[in-house]
CSV table of C-alpha atoms and ligand atoms in Angstrom, one decimal:
chain,number,residue,atom,x,y,z
W,23,MET,CA,90.8,87.7,110.7
W,24,THR,CA,92.1,89.9,113.4
W,25,ALA,CA,95.2,87.6,114.7
W,26,GLY,CA,95.8,87.0,118.5
W,27,ALA,CA,94.3,88.6,121.6
W,28,ASP,CA,91.7,90.6,119.9
W,29,ALA,CA,90.3,87.5,117.8
W,30,ALA,CA,86.7,87.6,117.6
W,31,ALA,CA,85.0,84.4,119.7
W,32,ARG,CA,81.6,85.0,118.6
W,33,VAL,CA,78.8,87.2,116.9
W,34,LEU,CA,75.4,87.4,118.7
W,35,ARG,CA,73.0,88.3,116.3
W,36,GLY,CA,69.7,89.8,117.3
W,37,ARG,CA,67.8,93.3,117.9
W,38,THR,CA,70.2,95.2,120.1
W,39,VAL,CA,69.4,98.1,122.3
W,40,SER,CA,71.8,100.2,124.0
W,41,PHE,CA,72.0,103.8,125.4
W,42,ARG,CA,74.7,106.8,124.9
W,43,ASP,CA,72.9,109.1,127.5
W,44,ASP,CA,69.8,109.6,129.5
W,45,PRO,CA,66.9,109.9,127.4
W,46,ARG,CA,65.2,112.1,130.3
W,47,VAL,CA,68.0,114.7,129.8
W,48,VAL,CA,68.6,114.3,125.7
W,49,GLY,CA,65.5,112.4,124.6
W,50,PRO,CA,65.0,109.0,123.5
W,51,ASP,CA,66.3,109.8,119.9
W,52,GLN,CA,69.7,111.0,120.9
W,53,ALA,CA,69.8,108.6,123.7
W,54,MET,CA,69.5,105.3,122.3
W,55,GLN,CA,71.1,103.0,119.7
W,56,SER,CA,69.1,100.1,118.3
W,57,HIS,CA,69.6,98.0,115.3
W,58,GLU,CA,66.4,95.8,114.5
W,59,ASP,CA,69.0,93.2,112.9
W,60,GLY,CA,72.1,94.1,114.9
W,61,ALA,CA,75.2,92.4,115.9
W,62,VAL,CA,77.4,92.5,119.3
W,63,VAL,CA,81.3,91.0,118.2
W,64,VAL,CA,82.7,89.5,121.4
W,65,SER,CA,86.3,89.2,121.6
W,66,GLN,CA,88.3,86.0,123.0
W,67,GLN,CA,89.2,88.5,125.7
W,68,GLY,CA,85.7,88.8,126.6
W,69,ARG,CA,85.6,92.3,125.4
W,70,ILE,CA,83.2,94.1,122.9
W,71,LEU,CA,84.8,94.4,119.7
W,72,TRP,CA,82.4,96.1,117.5
W,73,HIS,CA,78.7,96.7,117.5
W,74,GLY,CA,76.2,97.8,114.7
W,75,ALA,CA,73.7,96.6,112.1
W,76,PHE,CA,74.5,93.3,111.3
W,77,THR,CA,74.6,94.4,107.4
W,78,ASP,CA,77.4,96.8,108.3
W,79,LEU,CA,79.4,93.8,110.0
W,80,PRO,CA,83.4,94.1,109.3
W,81,ARG,CA,84.3,91.5,106.7
W,82,GLU,CA,87.2,90.5,109.6
W,83,HIS,CA,84.7,89.0,111.8
W,84,ALA,CA,82.6,87.5,109.2
W,85,GLU,CA,83.9,83.7,109.7
W,86,ALA,CA,83.2,83.9,113.4
W,87,PRO,CA,80.8,81.5,115.0
W,88,CYS,CA,76.9,83.3,114.9
W,89,GLU,CA,74.7,83.1,117.8
W,90,ARG,CA,71.3,84.0,116.3
W,91,TYR,CA,68.7,85.3,118.6
W,92,GLY,CA,66.3,86.6,115.9
W,93,ARG,CA,64.1,89.4,117.1
W,94,GLU,CA,65.1,89.0,120.9
W,95,VAL,CA,66.5,91.7,122.6
W,96,ILE,CA,70.5,91.9,123.0
W,97,LEU,CA,71.3,94.8,125.9
W,98,PRO,CA,74.0,95.1,128.3
W,99,GLY,CA,73.6,93.1,131.0
W,100,LEU,CA,71.6,94.8,134.0
W,101,ILE,CA,73.1,96.3,137.1
W,102,ASP,CA,71.5,96.4,140.5
W,103,ALA,CA,72.8,99.2,142.2
W,104,HIS,CA,71.7,98.1,145.6
W,105,VAL,CA,71.0,94.4,146.8
W,106,HIS,CA,71.5,92.7,150.2
W,107,PHE,CA,73.9,89.3,149.8
W,108,PRO,CA,72.9,88.0,153.3
W,109,GLN,CA,69.0,88.7,152.8
W,110,HIS,CA,69.0,86.6,149.7
W,111,ARG,CA,66.3,84.1,150.9
W,112,MET,CA,64.9,86.6,153.3
W,113,LEU,CA,62.1,88.1,150.6
W,114,ALA,CA,58.5,88.7,151.5
W,115,ALA,CA,59.0,88.9,155.1
W,116,PRO,CA,55.8,91.5,156.4
W,117,ALA,CA,56.5,94.1,159.0
W,118,HIS,CA,54.9,97.0,160.1
W,119,ASP,CA,57.8,99.2,158.8
W,120,LEU,CA,61.3,99.2,158.2
W,121,LEU,CA,62.9,99.2,161.8
W,122,GLU,CA,60.5,96.5,163.0
W,123,TRP,CA,61.6,94.8,159.4
W,124,LEU,CA,65.4,94.9,160.3
W,125,GLU,CA,64.6,93.9,164.1
W,126,ARG,CA,62.4,91.0,163.6
W,127,PHE,CA,64.1,89.6,160.0
W,128,ALA,CA,66.8,91.1,158.9
W,129,PHE,CA,68.9,91.2,161.3
W,130,PRO,CA,68.8,87.6,162.8
W,131,GLU,CA,69.1,86.5,159.3
W,132,GLU,CA,72.3,88.1,158.8
W,133,ALA,CA,73.6,86.9,162.2
W,134,ARG,CA,73.8,83.5,160.5
W,135,TYR,CA,76.6,85.1,158.1
W,136,ALA,CA,79.0,84.4,161.3
W,137,ALA,CA,79.4,80.8,160.0
W,138,GLU,CA,81.7,80.5,156.8
W,139,ASP,CA,80.1,77.6,155.5
W,140,HIS,CA,76.7,79.2,155.4
W,141,ALA,CA,78.3,82.6,154.0
W,142,ALA,CA,80.1,80.6,151.2
W,143,ALA,CA,77.4,78.1,150.0
W,144,ALA,CA,75.1,81.6,150.7
W,145,ALA,CA,77.5,83.7,148.0
W,146,GLU,CA,76.9,80.9,145.2
W,147,ARG,CA,73.3,80.7,145.7
W,148,PHE,CA,73.1,84.6,145.8
W,149,LEU,CA,75.1,84.7,142.1
W,150,ASP,CA,73.2,82.1,140.8
W,151,LYS,CA,69.8,84.2,141.3
W,152,LEU,CA,71.5,87.3,140.2
W,153,VAL,CA,72.7,86.2,136.6
W,154,SER,CA,69.6,83.9,135.9
W,155,HIS,CA,67.9,87.2,136.3
W,156,GLY,CA,70.0,89.1,133.8
W,157,THR,CA,71.9,90.9,136.4
W,158,THR,CA,75.8,90.8,135.6
W,159,SER,CA,76.7,93.6,137.7
W,160,ALA,CA,76.0,94.6,141.5
W,161,LEU,CA,76.7,96.8,144.4
W,162,VAL,CA,76.0,94.8,147.3
W,163,PHE,CA,75.6,95.2,151.1
W,164,SER,CA,77.2,92.3,152.9
W,165,SER,CA,76.9,91.3,156.5
W,166,VAL,CA,78.9,92.6,159.7
W,167,HIS,CA,81.2,89.8,159.3
W,168,GLY,CA,84.3,90.2,157.0
W,169,MET,CA,84.5,86.8,156.3
W,170,ALA,CA,81.1,87.2,154.3
W,171,ALA,CA,82.6,90.1,152.2
W,172,ASP,CA,85.5,87.8,151.6
W,173,CYS,CA,83.2,84.6,150.5
W,174,LEU,CA,81.4,87.1,148.4
W,175,PHE,CA,84.2,88.5,146.7
W,176,ARG,CA,86.0,85.0,146.0
W,177,ALA,CA,82.5,83.5,144.5
W,178,ALA,CA,82.4,86.6,142.2
W,179,GLN,CA,86.3,86.5,141.2
W,180,ARG,CA,85.7,82.7,140.2
W,181,ARG,CA,82.5,83.6,138.1
W,182,GLY,CA,84.6,86.6,136.4
W,183,LEU,CA,82.0,89.3,137.6
W,184,CYS,CA,82.0,92.7,137.9
W,185,LEU,CA,80.9,93.1,141.7
W,186,MET,CA,81.3,95.9,144.6
W,187,THR,CA,80.6,94.9,148.3
W,188,GLY,CA,82.2,95.5,151.5
W,189,ALA,CA,81.6,94.5,155.2
W,190,THR,CA,78.5,96.4,156.8
W,191,MET,CA,79.6,98.9,159.4
W,192,MET,CA,77.3,98.8,162.5
W,193,ASP,CA,78.2,99.8,166.2
W,194,ARG,CA,75.1,100.3,167.7
W,195,ASN,CA,71.1,99.6,167.7
W,196,ALA,CA,71.4,96.2,166.7
W,197,PRO,CA,71.7,92.7,168.2
W,198,ASP,CA,75.3,91.8,169.3
W,199,ALA,CA,75.9,89.6,166.6
W,200,VAL,CA,75.4,92.0,164.0
W,201,THR,CA,77.5,94.6,165.4
W,202,GLN,CA,81.2,95.3,165.6
W,203,ASP,CA,83.2,98.1,167.5
W,204,ALA,CA,84.1,100.9,165.5
W,205,GLU,CA,88.0,100.4,165.6
W,206,ALA,CA,87.7,96.7,164.8
W,207,SER,CA,84.8,97.2,161.6
W,208,ALA,CA,87.7,100.0,160.4
W,209,ARG,CA,90.4,97.8,160.7
W,210,GLU,CA,88.2,94.9,158.7
W,211,SER,CA,87.4,97.2,156.1
W,212,ALA,CA,91.0,98.1,155.5
W,213,GLU,CA,92.2,94.7,155.2
W,214,LEU,CA,89.5,93.9,152.9
W,215,ILE,CA,90.0,96.5,150.5
W,216,ALA,CA,94.0,95.7,150.8
W,217,SER,CA,92.6,92.3,149.4
W,218,TRP,CA,90.1,92.7,147.1
W,219,HIS,CA,89.8,96.6,145.7
W,220,GLU,CA,90.8,96.6,142.0
W,221,VAL,CA,91.3,93.2,141.9
W,222,GLU,CA,90.2,91.9,138.6
W,223,ARG,CA,86.5,93.1,138.2
W,224,LEU,CA,85.9,93.5,142.0
W,225,ARG,CA,85.6,97.0,143.9
W,226,TYR,CA,85.6,97.6,147.4
W,227,ALA,CA,82.3,99.6,148.7
W,228,LEU,CA,82.9,101.1,152.2
W,229,THR,CA,79.6,100.1,153.7
W,230,VAL,CA,77.9,102.1,156.3
W,231,ARG,CA,74.6,100.7,157.2
W,232,PHE,CA,72.8,103.5,157.8
W,233,ALA,CA,73.0,106.8,160.4
W,234,VAL,CA,71.1,104.9,162.8
W,235,THR,CA,73.3,102.0,163.4
W,236,SER,CA,76.6,103.9,163.9
W,237,SER,CA,78.4,105.7,166.3
W,238,GLU,CA,80.0,109.2,165.4
W,239,GLU,CA,83.2,107.3,165.6
W,240,GLN,CA,82.5,104.8,163.4
W,241,LEU,CA,81.3,107.6,160.8
W,242,ARG,CA,84.1,109.5,161.3
W,243,LEU,CA,86.6,106.2,160.8
W,244,ALA,CA,84.7,105.5,157.2
W,245,GLY,CA,85.0,108.9,156.3
W,246,GLU,CA,88.8,108.5,156.9
W,247,LEU,CA,88.6,105.5,155.0
W,248,LEU,CA,86.9,107.0,152.1
W,249,ALA,CA,89.4,110.1,151.7
W,250,ASP,CA,92.2,107.5,152.1
W,251,HIS,CA,90.9,105.4,149.4
W,252,PRO,CA,88.9,107.4,146.9
W,253,GLY,CA,88.5,104.5,144.3
W,254,CYS,CA,86.3,102.9,146.7
W,255,LEU,CA,82.5,103.5,147.0
W,256,LEU,CA,80.6,104.6,149.8
W,257,HIS,CA,77.4,102.7,150.2
W,258,THR,CA,74.6,103.4,152.5
W,259,HIS,CA,70.8,103.9,153.0
W,260,LEU,CA,69.4,107.5,153.3
W,261,SER,CA,66.0,108.8,153.9
W,262,GLU,CA,63.9,105.7,153.3
W,263,SER,CA,61.2,105.9,156.1
W,264,ALA,CA,59.6,108.3,158.2
W,265,ALA,CA,60.6,106.2,161.6
W,266,GLU,CA,64.0,106.1,160.6
W,267,ILE,CA,64.3,110.0,159.8
W,268,GLU,CA,63.2,110.6,163.3
W,269,ALA,CA,65.5,108.4,164.7
W,270,VAL,CA,68.5,110.1,162.7
W,271,GLN,CA,67.3,113.5,164.2
W,272,ARG,CA,67.4,112.0,167.8
W,273,LEU,CA,70.6,110.6,167.2
W,274,PHE,CA,72.7,113.4,165.9
W,275,PRO,CA,70.5,116.4,167.2
W,276,TRP,CA,73.0,119.0,165.8
W,277,SER,CA,72.1,118.0,162.0
W,278,LYS,CA,70.2,119.8,159.8
W,279,ASP,CA,68.7,117.0,158.2
W,280,TYR,CA,69.7,113.2,157.6
W,281,THR,CA,72.0,114.0,154.6
W,282,ASP,CA,73.9,116.6,156.8
W,283,VAL,CA,75.2,113.7,159.2
W,284,TYR,CA,76.8,111.8,156.1
W,285,GLU,CA,78.0,115.1,155.0
W,286,ARG,CA,79.4,116.0,158.6
W,287,PHE,CA,81.7,113.0,158.5
W,288,GLY,CA,83.1,113.3,154.5
W,289,LEU,CA,80.9,110.9,153.4
W,290,VAL,CA,78.9,112.4,150.5
W,291,GLY,CA,81.0,112.6,147.3
W,292,GLU,CA,81.0,111.7,143.9
W,293,SER,CA,81.4,107.6,144.6
W,294,SER,CA,78.8,107.9,147.3
W,295,VAL,CA,75.7,105.8,146.5
W,296,PHE,CA,72.6,106.2,148.9
W,297,ALA,CA,69.9,103.9,148.7
W,298,HIS,CA,66.3,105.2,148.7
W,299,GLY,CA,66.2,108.9,149.1
W,300,ILE,CA,62.3,109.1,149.2
W,301,HIS,CA,62.0,111.9,151.7
W,302,LEU,CA,64.8,114.0,150.6
W,303,SER,CA,64.4,118.0,151.2
W,304,GLU,CA,65.6,120.5,148.8
W,305,ARG,CA,68.5,121.4,150.7
W,306,GLU,CA,69.3,117.5,150.3
W,307,CYS,CA,69.0,117.3,146.7
W,308,GLN,CA,71.0,120.5,146.4
W,309,ALA,CA,74.1,118.7,148.3
W,310,LEU,CA,73.4,115.6,146.6
W,311,HIS,CA,73.8,117.2,143.5
W,312,ASP,CA,76.5,119.5,144.5
W,313,ALA,CA,78.6,116.1,145.7
W,314,ASP,CA,77.7,114.4,142.6
W,315,SER,CA,76.3,111.7,144.4
W,316,MET,CA,73.9,109.0,143.3
W,317,VAL,CA,70.4,108.4,144.7
W,318,VAL,CA,69.1,104.5,144.0
W,319,HIS,CA,65.4,104.1,143.9
W,320,SER,CA,64.3,100.6,144.8
W,321,PRO,CA,60.6,100.6,144.2
W,322,THR,CA,59.5,97.0,145.2
W,323,SER,CA,61.2,97.5,148.7
W,324,ASN,CA,59.5,101.1,149.1
W,325,THR,CA,56.1,99.8,148.0
W,326,PHE,CA,56.6,96.2,150.1
W,327,LEU,CA,57.7,97.9,153.3
W,328,GLY,CA,55.4,101.0,152.8
W,329,SER,CA,58.6,103.1,152.9
W,330,GLY,CA,56.6,105.9,150.7
W,331,LEU,CA,56.7,106.6,147.1
W,332,PHE,CA,60.0,107.9,145.3
W,333,ASP,CA,59.8,111.2,143.5
W,334,ILE,CA,61.7,111.1,140.6
W,335,GLU,CA,61.2,114.2,139.0
W,336,HIS,CA,61.6,116.3,142.4
W,337,VAL,CA,65.2,114.1,142.9
W,338,GLY,CA,66.1,114.4,139.0
W,339,ALA,CA,65.0,118.1,138.8
W,340,ALA,CA,66.9,119.8,136.0
W,341,ARG,CA,67.9,122.7,138.2
W,342,ARG,CA,70.1,120.5,140.2
W,343,PRO,CA,69.5,117.0,139.1
W,344,VAL,CA,70.7,114.3,141.6
W,345,ARG,CA,72.0,111.2,139.7
W,346,VAL,CA,69.4,108.5,140.1
W,347,GLY,CA,69.9,104.5,140.0
W,348,ILE,CA,67.5,101.5,140.2
W,349,ALA,CA,67.9,98.5,142.2
W,350,THR,CA,66.2,95.7,144.0
W,351,ASP,CA,67.1,95.9,147.1
W,352,ILE,CA,66.5,92.4,148.0
W,353,GLY,CA,65.4,91.4,150.7
W,354,GLY,CA,63.4,94.4,151.3
W,355,GLY,CA,62.7,94.3,147.4
W,356,THR,CA,60.2,91.6,146.4
W,357,SER,CA,61.9,90.6,143.3
W,358,TYR,CA,65.6,89.6,141.8
W,359,SER,CA,64.6,91.0,138.4
W,360,LEU,CA,65.3,94.1,137.1
W,361,LEU,CA,62.0,94.3,134.8
W,362,GLN,CA,59.6,93.8,137.7
W,363,THR,CA,61.8,96.5,139.4
W,364,LEU,CA,61.5,98.7,136.6
W,365,ALA,CA,57.7,97.9,136.4
W,366,GLU,CA,57.0,99.2,140.2
W,367,ALA,CA,59.0,102.1,139.2
W,368,TYR,CA,56.9,102.9,136.5
W,369,LYS,CA,53.7,102.4,139.0
W,370,ILE,CA,55.1,104.5,141.2
W,371,ALA,CA,55.9,107.1,138.5
W,372,ARG,CA,52.4,107.0,137.8
W,373,LEU,CA,51.2,107.5,141.6
W,374,LYS,CA,53.4,110.8,142.0
W,375,GLY,CA,51.9,112.0,138.6
W,376,CYS,CA,55.8,111.7,136.9
W,377,SER,CA,56.6,110.4,133.5
W,378,PHE,CA,58.5,107.4,133.2
W,379,ASN,CA,58.9,105.1,130.1
W,380,ALA,CA,60.6,102.0,128.8
W,381,PHE,CA,63.5,104.0,127.4
W,382,ASP,CA,64.0,105.6,130.9
W,383,GLY,CA,63.7,102.3,132.7
W,384,PHE,CA,66.3,100.5,130.5
W,385,TYR,CA,68.3,103.2,130.8
W,386,LEU,CA,68.7,103.1,134.6
W,387,ALA,CA,69.4,99.5,134.6
W,388,THR,CA,72.3,100.0,132.3
W,389,LEU,CA,73.9,103.2,131.5
W,390,GLY,CA,72.7,104.9,133.9
W,391,ASN,CA,73.6,102.4,137.2
W,392,ALA,CA,77.0,102.2,135.5
W,393,ARG,CA,77.5,105.5,135.4
W,394,GLY,CA,76.8,106.4,139.1
W,395,LEU,CA,79.0,103.3,140.3
W,396,ARG,CA,81.5,105.0,137.9
W,397,LEU,CA,81.4,102.0,135.6
W,398,ASP,CA,80.6,103.5,132.4
W,399,GLY,CA,84.0,103.0,131.1
W,400,GLU,CA,83.8,99.2,131.5
W,401,ILE,CA,80.1,98.0,131.4
W,402,GLY,CA,76.7,99.6,130.8
W,403,THR,CA,76.5,99.9,127.0
W,404,LEU,CA,77.3,97.6,123.9
W,405,ASP,CA,79.8,99.8,122.9
W,406,ALA,CA,83.7,98.6,121.6
W,407,GLY,CA,85.9,98.6,124.6
W,408,ARG,CA,83.3,97.8,127.1
W,409,TRP,CA,83.2,94.0,128.9
W,410,ALA,CA,80.8,91.8,126.9
W,411,ASP,CA,78.4,91.5,130.0
W,412,VAL,CA,75.3,90.9,127.6
W,413,VAL,CA,71.6,89.9,128.3
W,414,VAL,CA,69.3,88.5,125.6
W,415,LEU,CA,65.7,89.3,126.6
W,416,ASP,CA,62.8,87.2,124.8
W,417,PRO,CA,59.8,89.8,124.4
W,418,GLN,CA,57.5,87.1,124.0
W,419,ALA,CA,58.7,84.5,126.7
W,420,THR,CA,55.4,83.8,128.5
W,421,PRO,CA,51.9,83.5,126.9
W,422,VAL,CA,50.5,86.9,128.3
W,423,LEU,CA,53.9,88.8,126.7
W,424,ALA,CA,53.2,86.8,123.5
W,425,ALA,CA,49.7,88.1,123.2
W,426,ARG,CA,50.8,91.6,124.3
W,427,GLN,CA,53.3,91.9,121.4
W,428,GLU,CA,50.6,91.3,119.1
W,429,LEU,CA,49.6,94.8,119.9
W,430,SER,CA,53.1,96.3,120.0
W,431,GLU,CA,53.6,99.0,117.4
W,432,SER,CA,57.1,100.5,118.1
W,433,LEU,CA,60.2,99.5,119.6
W,434,GLU,CA,59.2,101.6,122.8
W,435,ASP,CA,55.9,99.8,123.2
W,436,MET,CA,57.7,96.2,122.9
W,437,LEU,CA,60.7,97.0,125.8
W,438,PHE,CA,57.5,98.8,127.7
W,439,ALA,CA,55.4,95.1,127.4
W,440,LEU,CA,58.5,93.8,128.7
W,441,MET,CA,59.3,95.4,131.7
W,442,MET,CA,55.9,95.5,132.9
W,443,LEU,CA,55.3,92.0,132.2
W,444,GLY,CA,58.8,90.1,132.2
W,445,ASP,CA,60.7,88.5,134.7
W,446,ASP,CA,63.3,85.7,134.8
W,447,ARG,CA,61.5,83.5,132.4
W,448,ALA,CA,62.2,86.1,129.6
W,449,VAL,CA,65.9,86.2,130.3
W,450,ARG,CA,67.1,83.9,127.2
W,451,ALA,CA,70.8,84.3,127.6
W,452,VAL,CA,73.3,85.8,129.9
W,453,TYR,CA,76.9,86.4,128.9
W,454,VAL,CA,79.7,87.4,131.5
W,455,ARG,CA,82.9,88.3,129.7
W,456,GLY,CA,81.5,86.9,126.9
W,457,GLU,CA,80.9,83.6,127.9
W,458,ARG,CA,77.6,82.0,128.3
W,459,VAL,CA,76.6,81.5,132.0
W,460,ALA,CA,72.7,81.3,132.0
W,461,GLY,CA,69.9,81.3,130.2
W,462,ARG,CA,66.7,79.1,129.0
W,463,ASP,CA,68.8,76.1,127.9
W,464,LEU,CA,71.6,76.4,130.8
W,465,GLY,CA,69.6,75.9,133.8
W,466,GLU,CA,70.8,78.0,136.7
W,467,GLY,CA,74.5,77.4,136.5
N,506,GUN,N1,68.2,100.5,156.2
N,506,GUN,C1,69.2,100.0,156.9
N,506,GUN,N2,69.4,98.5,156.8
N,506,GUN,C2,68.5,98.3,156.0
N,506,GUN,C3,68.2,97.1,155.1
N,506,GUN,O1,68.6,96.3,155.2
N,506,GUN,N3,67.1,97.4,153.8
N,506,GUN,C4,66.5,98.4,153.9
N,506,GUN,N4,65.5,98.2,152.8
N,506,GUN,N5,66.8,99.5,154.4
N,506,GUN,C5,67.6,99.5,155.5
N,507,ZN,ZN1,69.2,98.1,151.3
């Protein structure tokens, strides 16, 4: 038995699935690692010590307590690459389009986060929702109030979660209750970076809502902050709806296109994460590829708000691939479940004539998102050394799934049914840093 800090706390035994690379690029055989009777050894420090076939379990771990999951699927914890904390209860609010939805629902709801007791209670409820859906890490929009981001960081820290967020920068084209002048928002962002960036598993994301709600001065200050703090992420929206793109053209008449606005202020780089990217031109894709930025597909939001159909083959085209991630985009999105999100991504791919299989989906929700968020050394696989953030999914969780799985003839088909028909009911167990925090017998925590 290994002594001291690296001692095994437990062994998780079941069908393991983890990725080494992108199946769309290297093919599923090269990309995926799966063991029908697999094991993940978790250390007392909450890291993965070993992963492989149970029959090859190193003898030094043989005495560790074993949690048996039979034919259930053990995956790296799911990662949500774009989700809005202050919209956590505001799902299913119908509107004609994105801009009307923001005015009528999102801005008034976000204004409530000026009150600390509201923000603090909401942070706990929001994080409960993430983990009960198998999501163990997320890049999160907060509200314009620095205090609300502070509440969320504090709640995530208490739970040992890997989470990235930041106060939202907005200084125009929105109600006073959710805007702040450019200088003040930059000052508040800088203070939050000093308080929270790289504290334990937390990182700061400079958060510009979108070009429509920022003046040139605010974008310039955000660019300066990013240059001064290159380890931070830049998190914003890009090219989501037709009316939004027209507004950007009106507000920045000198710009070549929407992406050019962010480029002009130094906001397009390898740590930049752009939600949506539905209507990107070839020039914009080339610029995002050159910068190694990530575009985050948010399928349930895009269909719900009628924003458009993301073209994964256009954005990821081999001649100049743009990194693609996947996200719920709650509350424009309609489900906290990344399984439901992948199901919608599949349907959108079909409508666009694109391929999208289960391996593509589970890769995006694990290693793909981890890479785009620059966290693949920490999370996103079951490899030794990564944090033991793990989700166990039951492929037969509901009567409908159980019946469908009677027909499944391969791992891919089993995972496909799980992604199309699964949701939080399929979440059997969730581990954060090796500790069980949610799952069927634990309630919502
Ligand atoms: N663009 C700017 N703000 C938002 C938002 O809150 N949700 C979505 N889906 N798009 C946005
Ligand atoms: Zn969003």
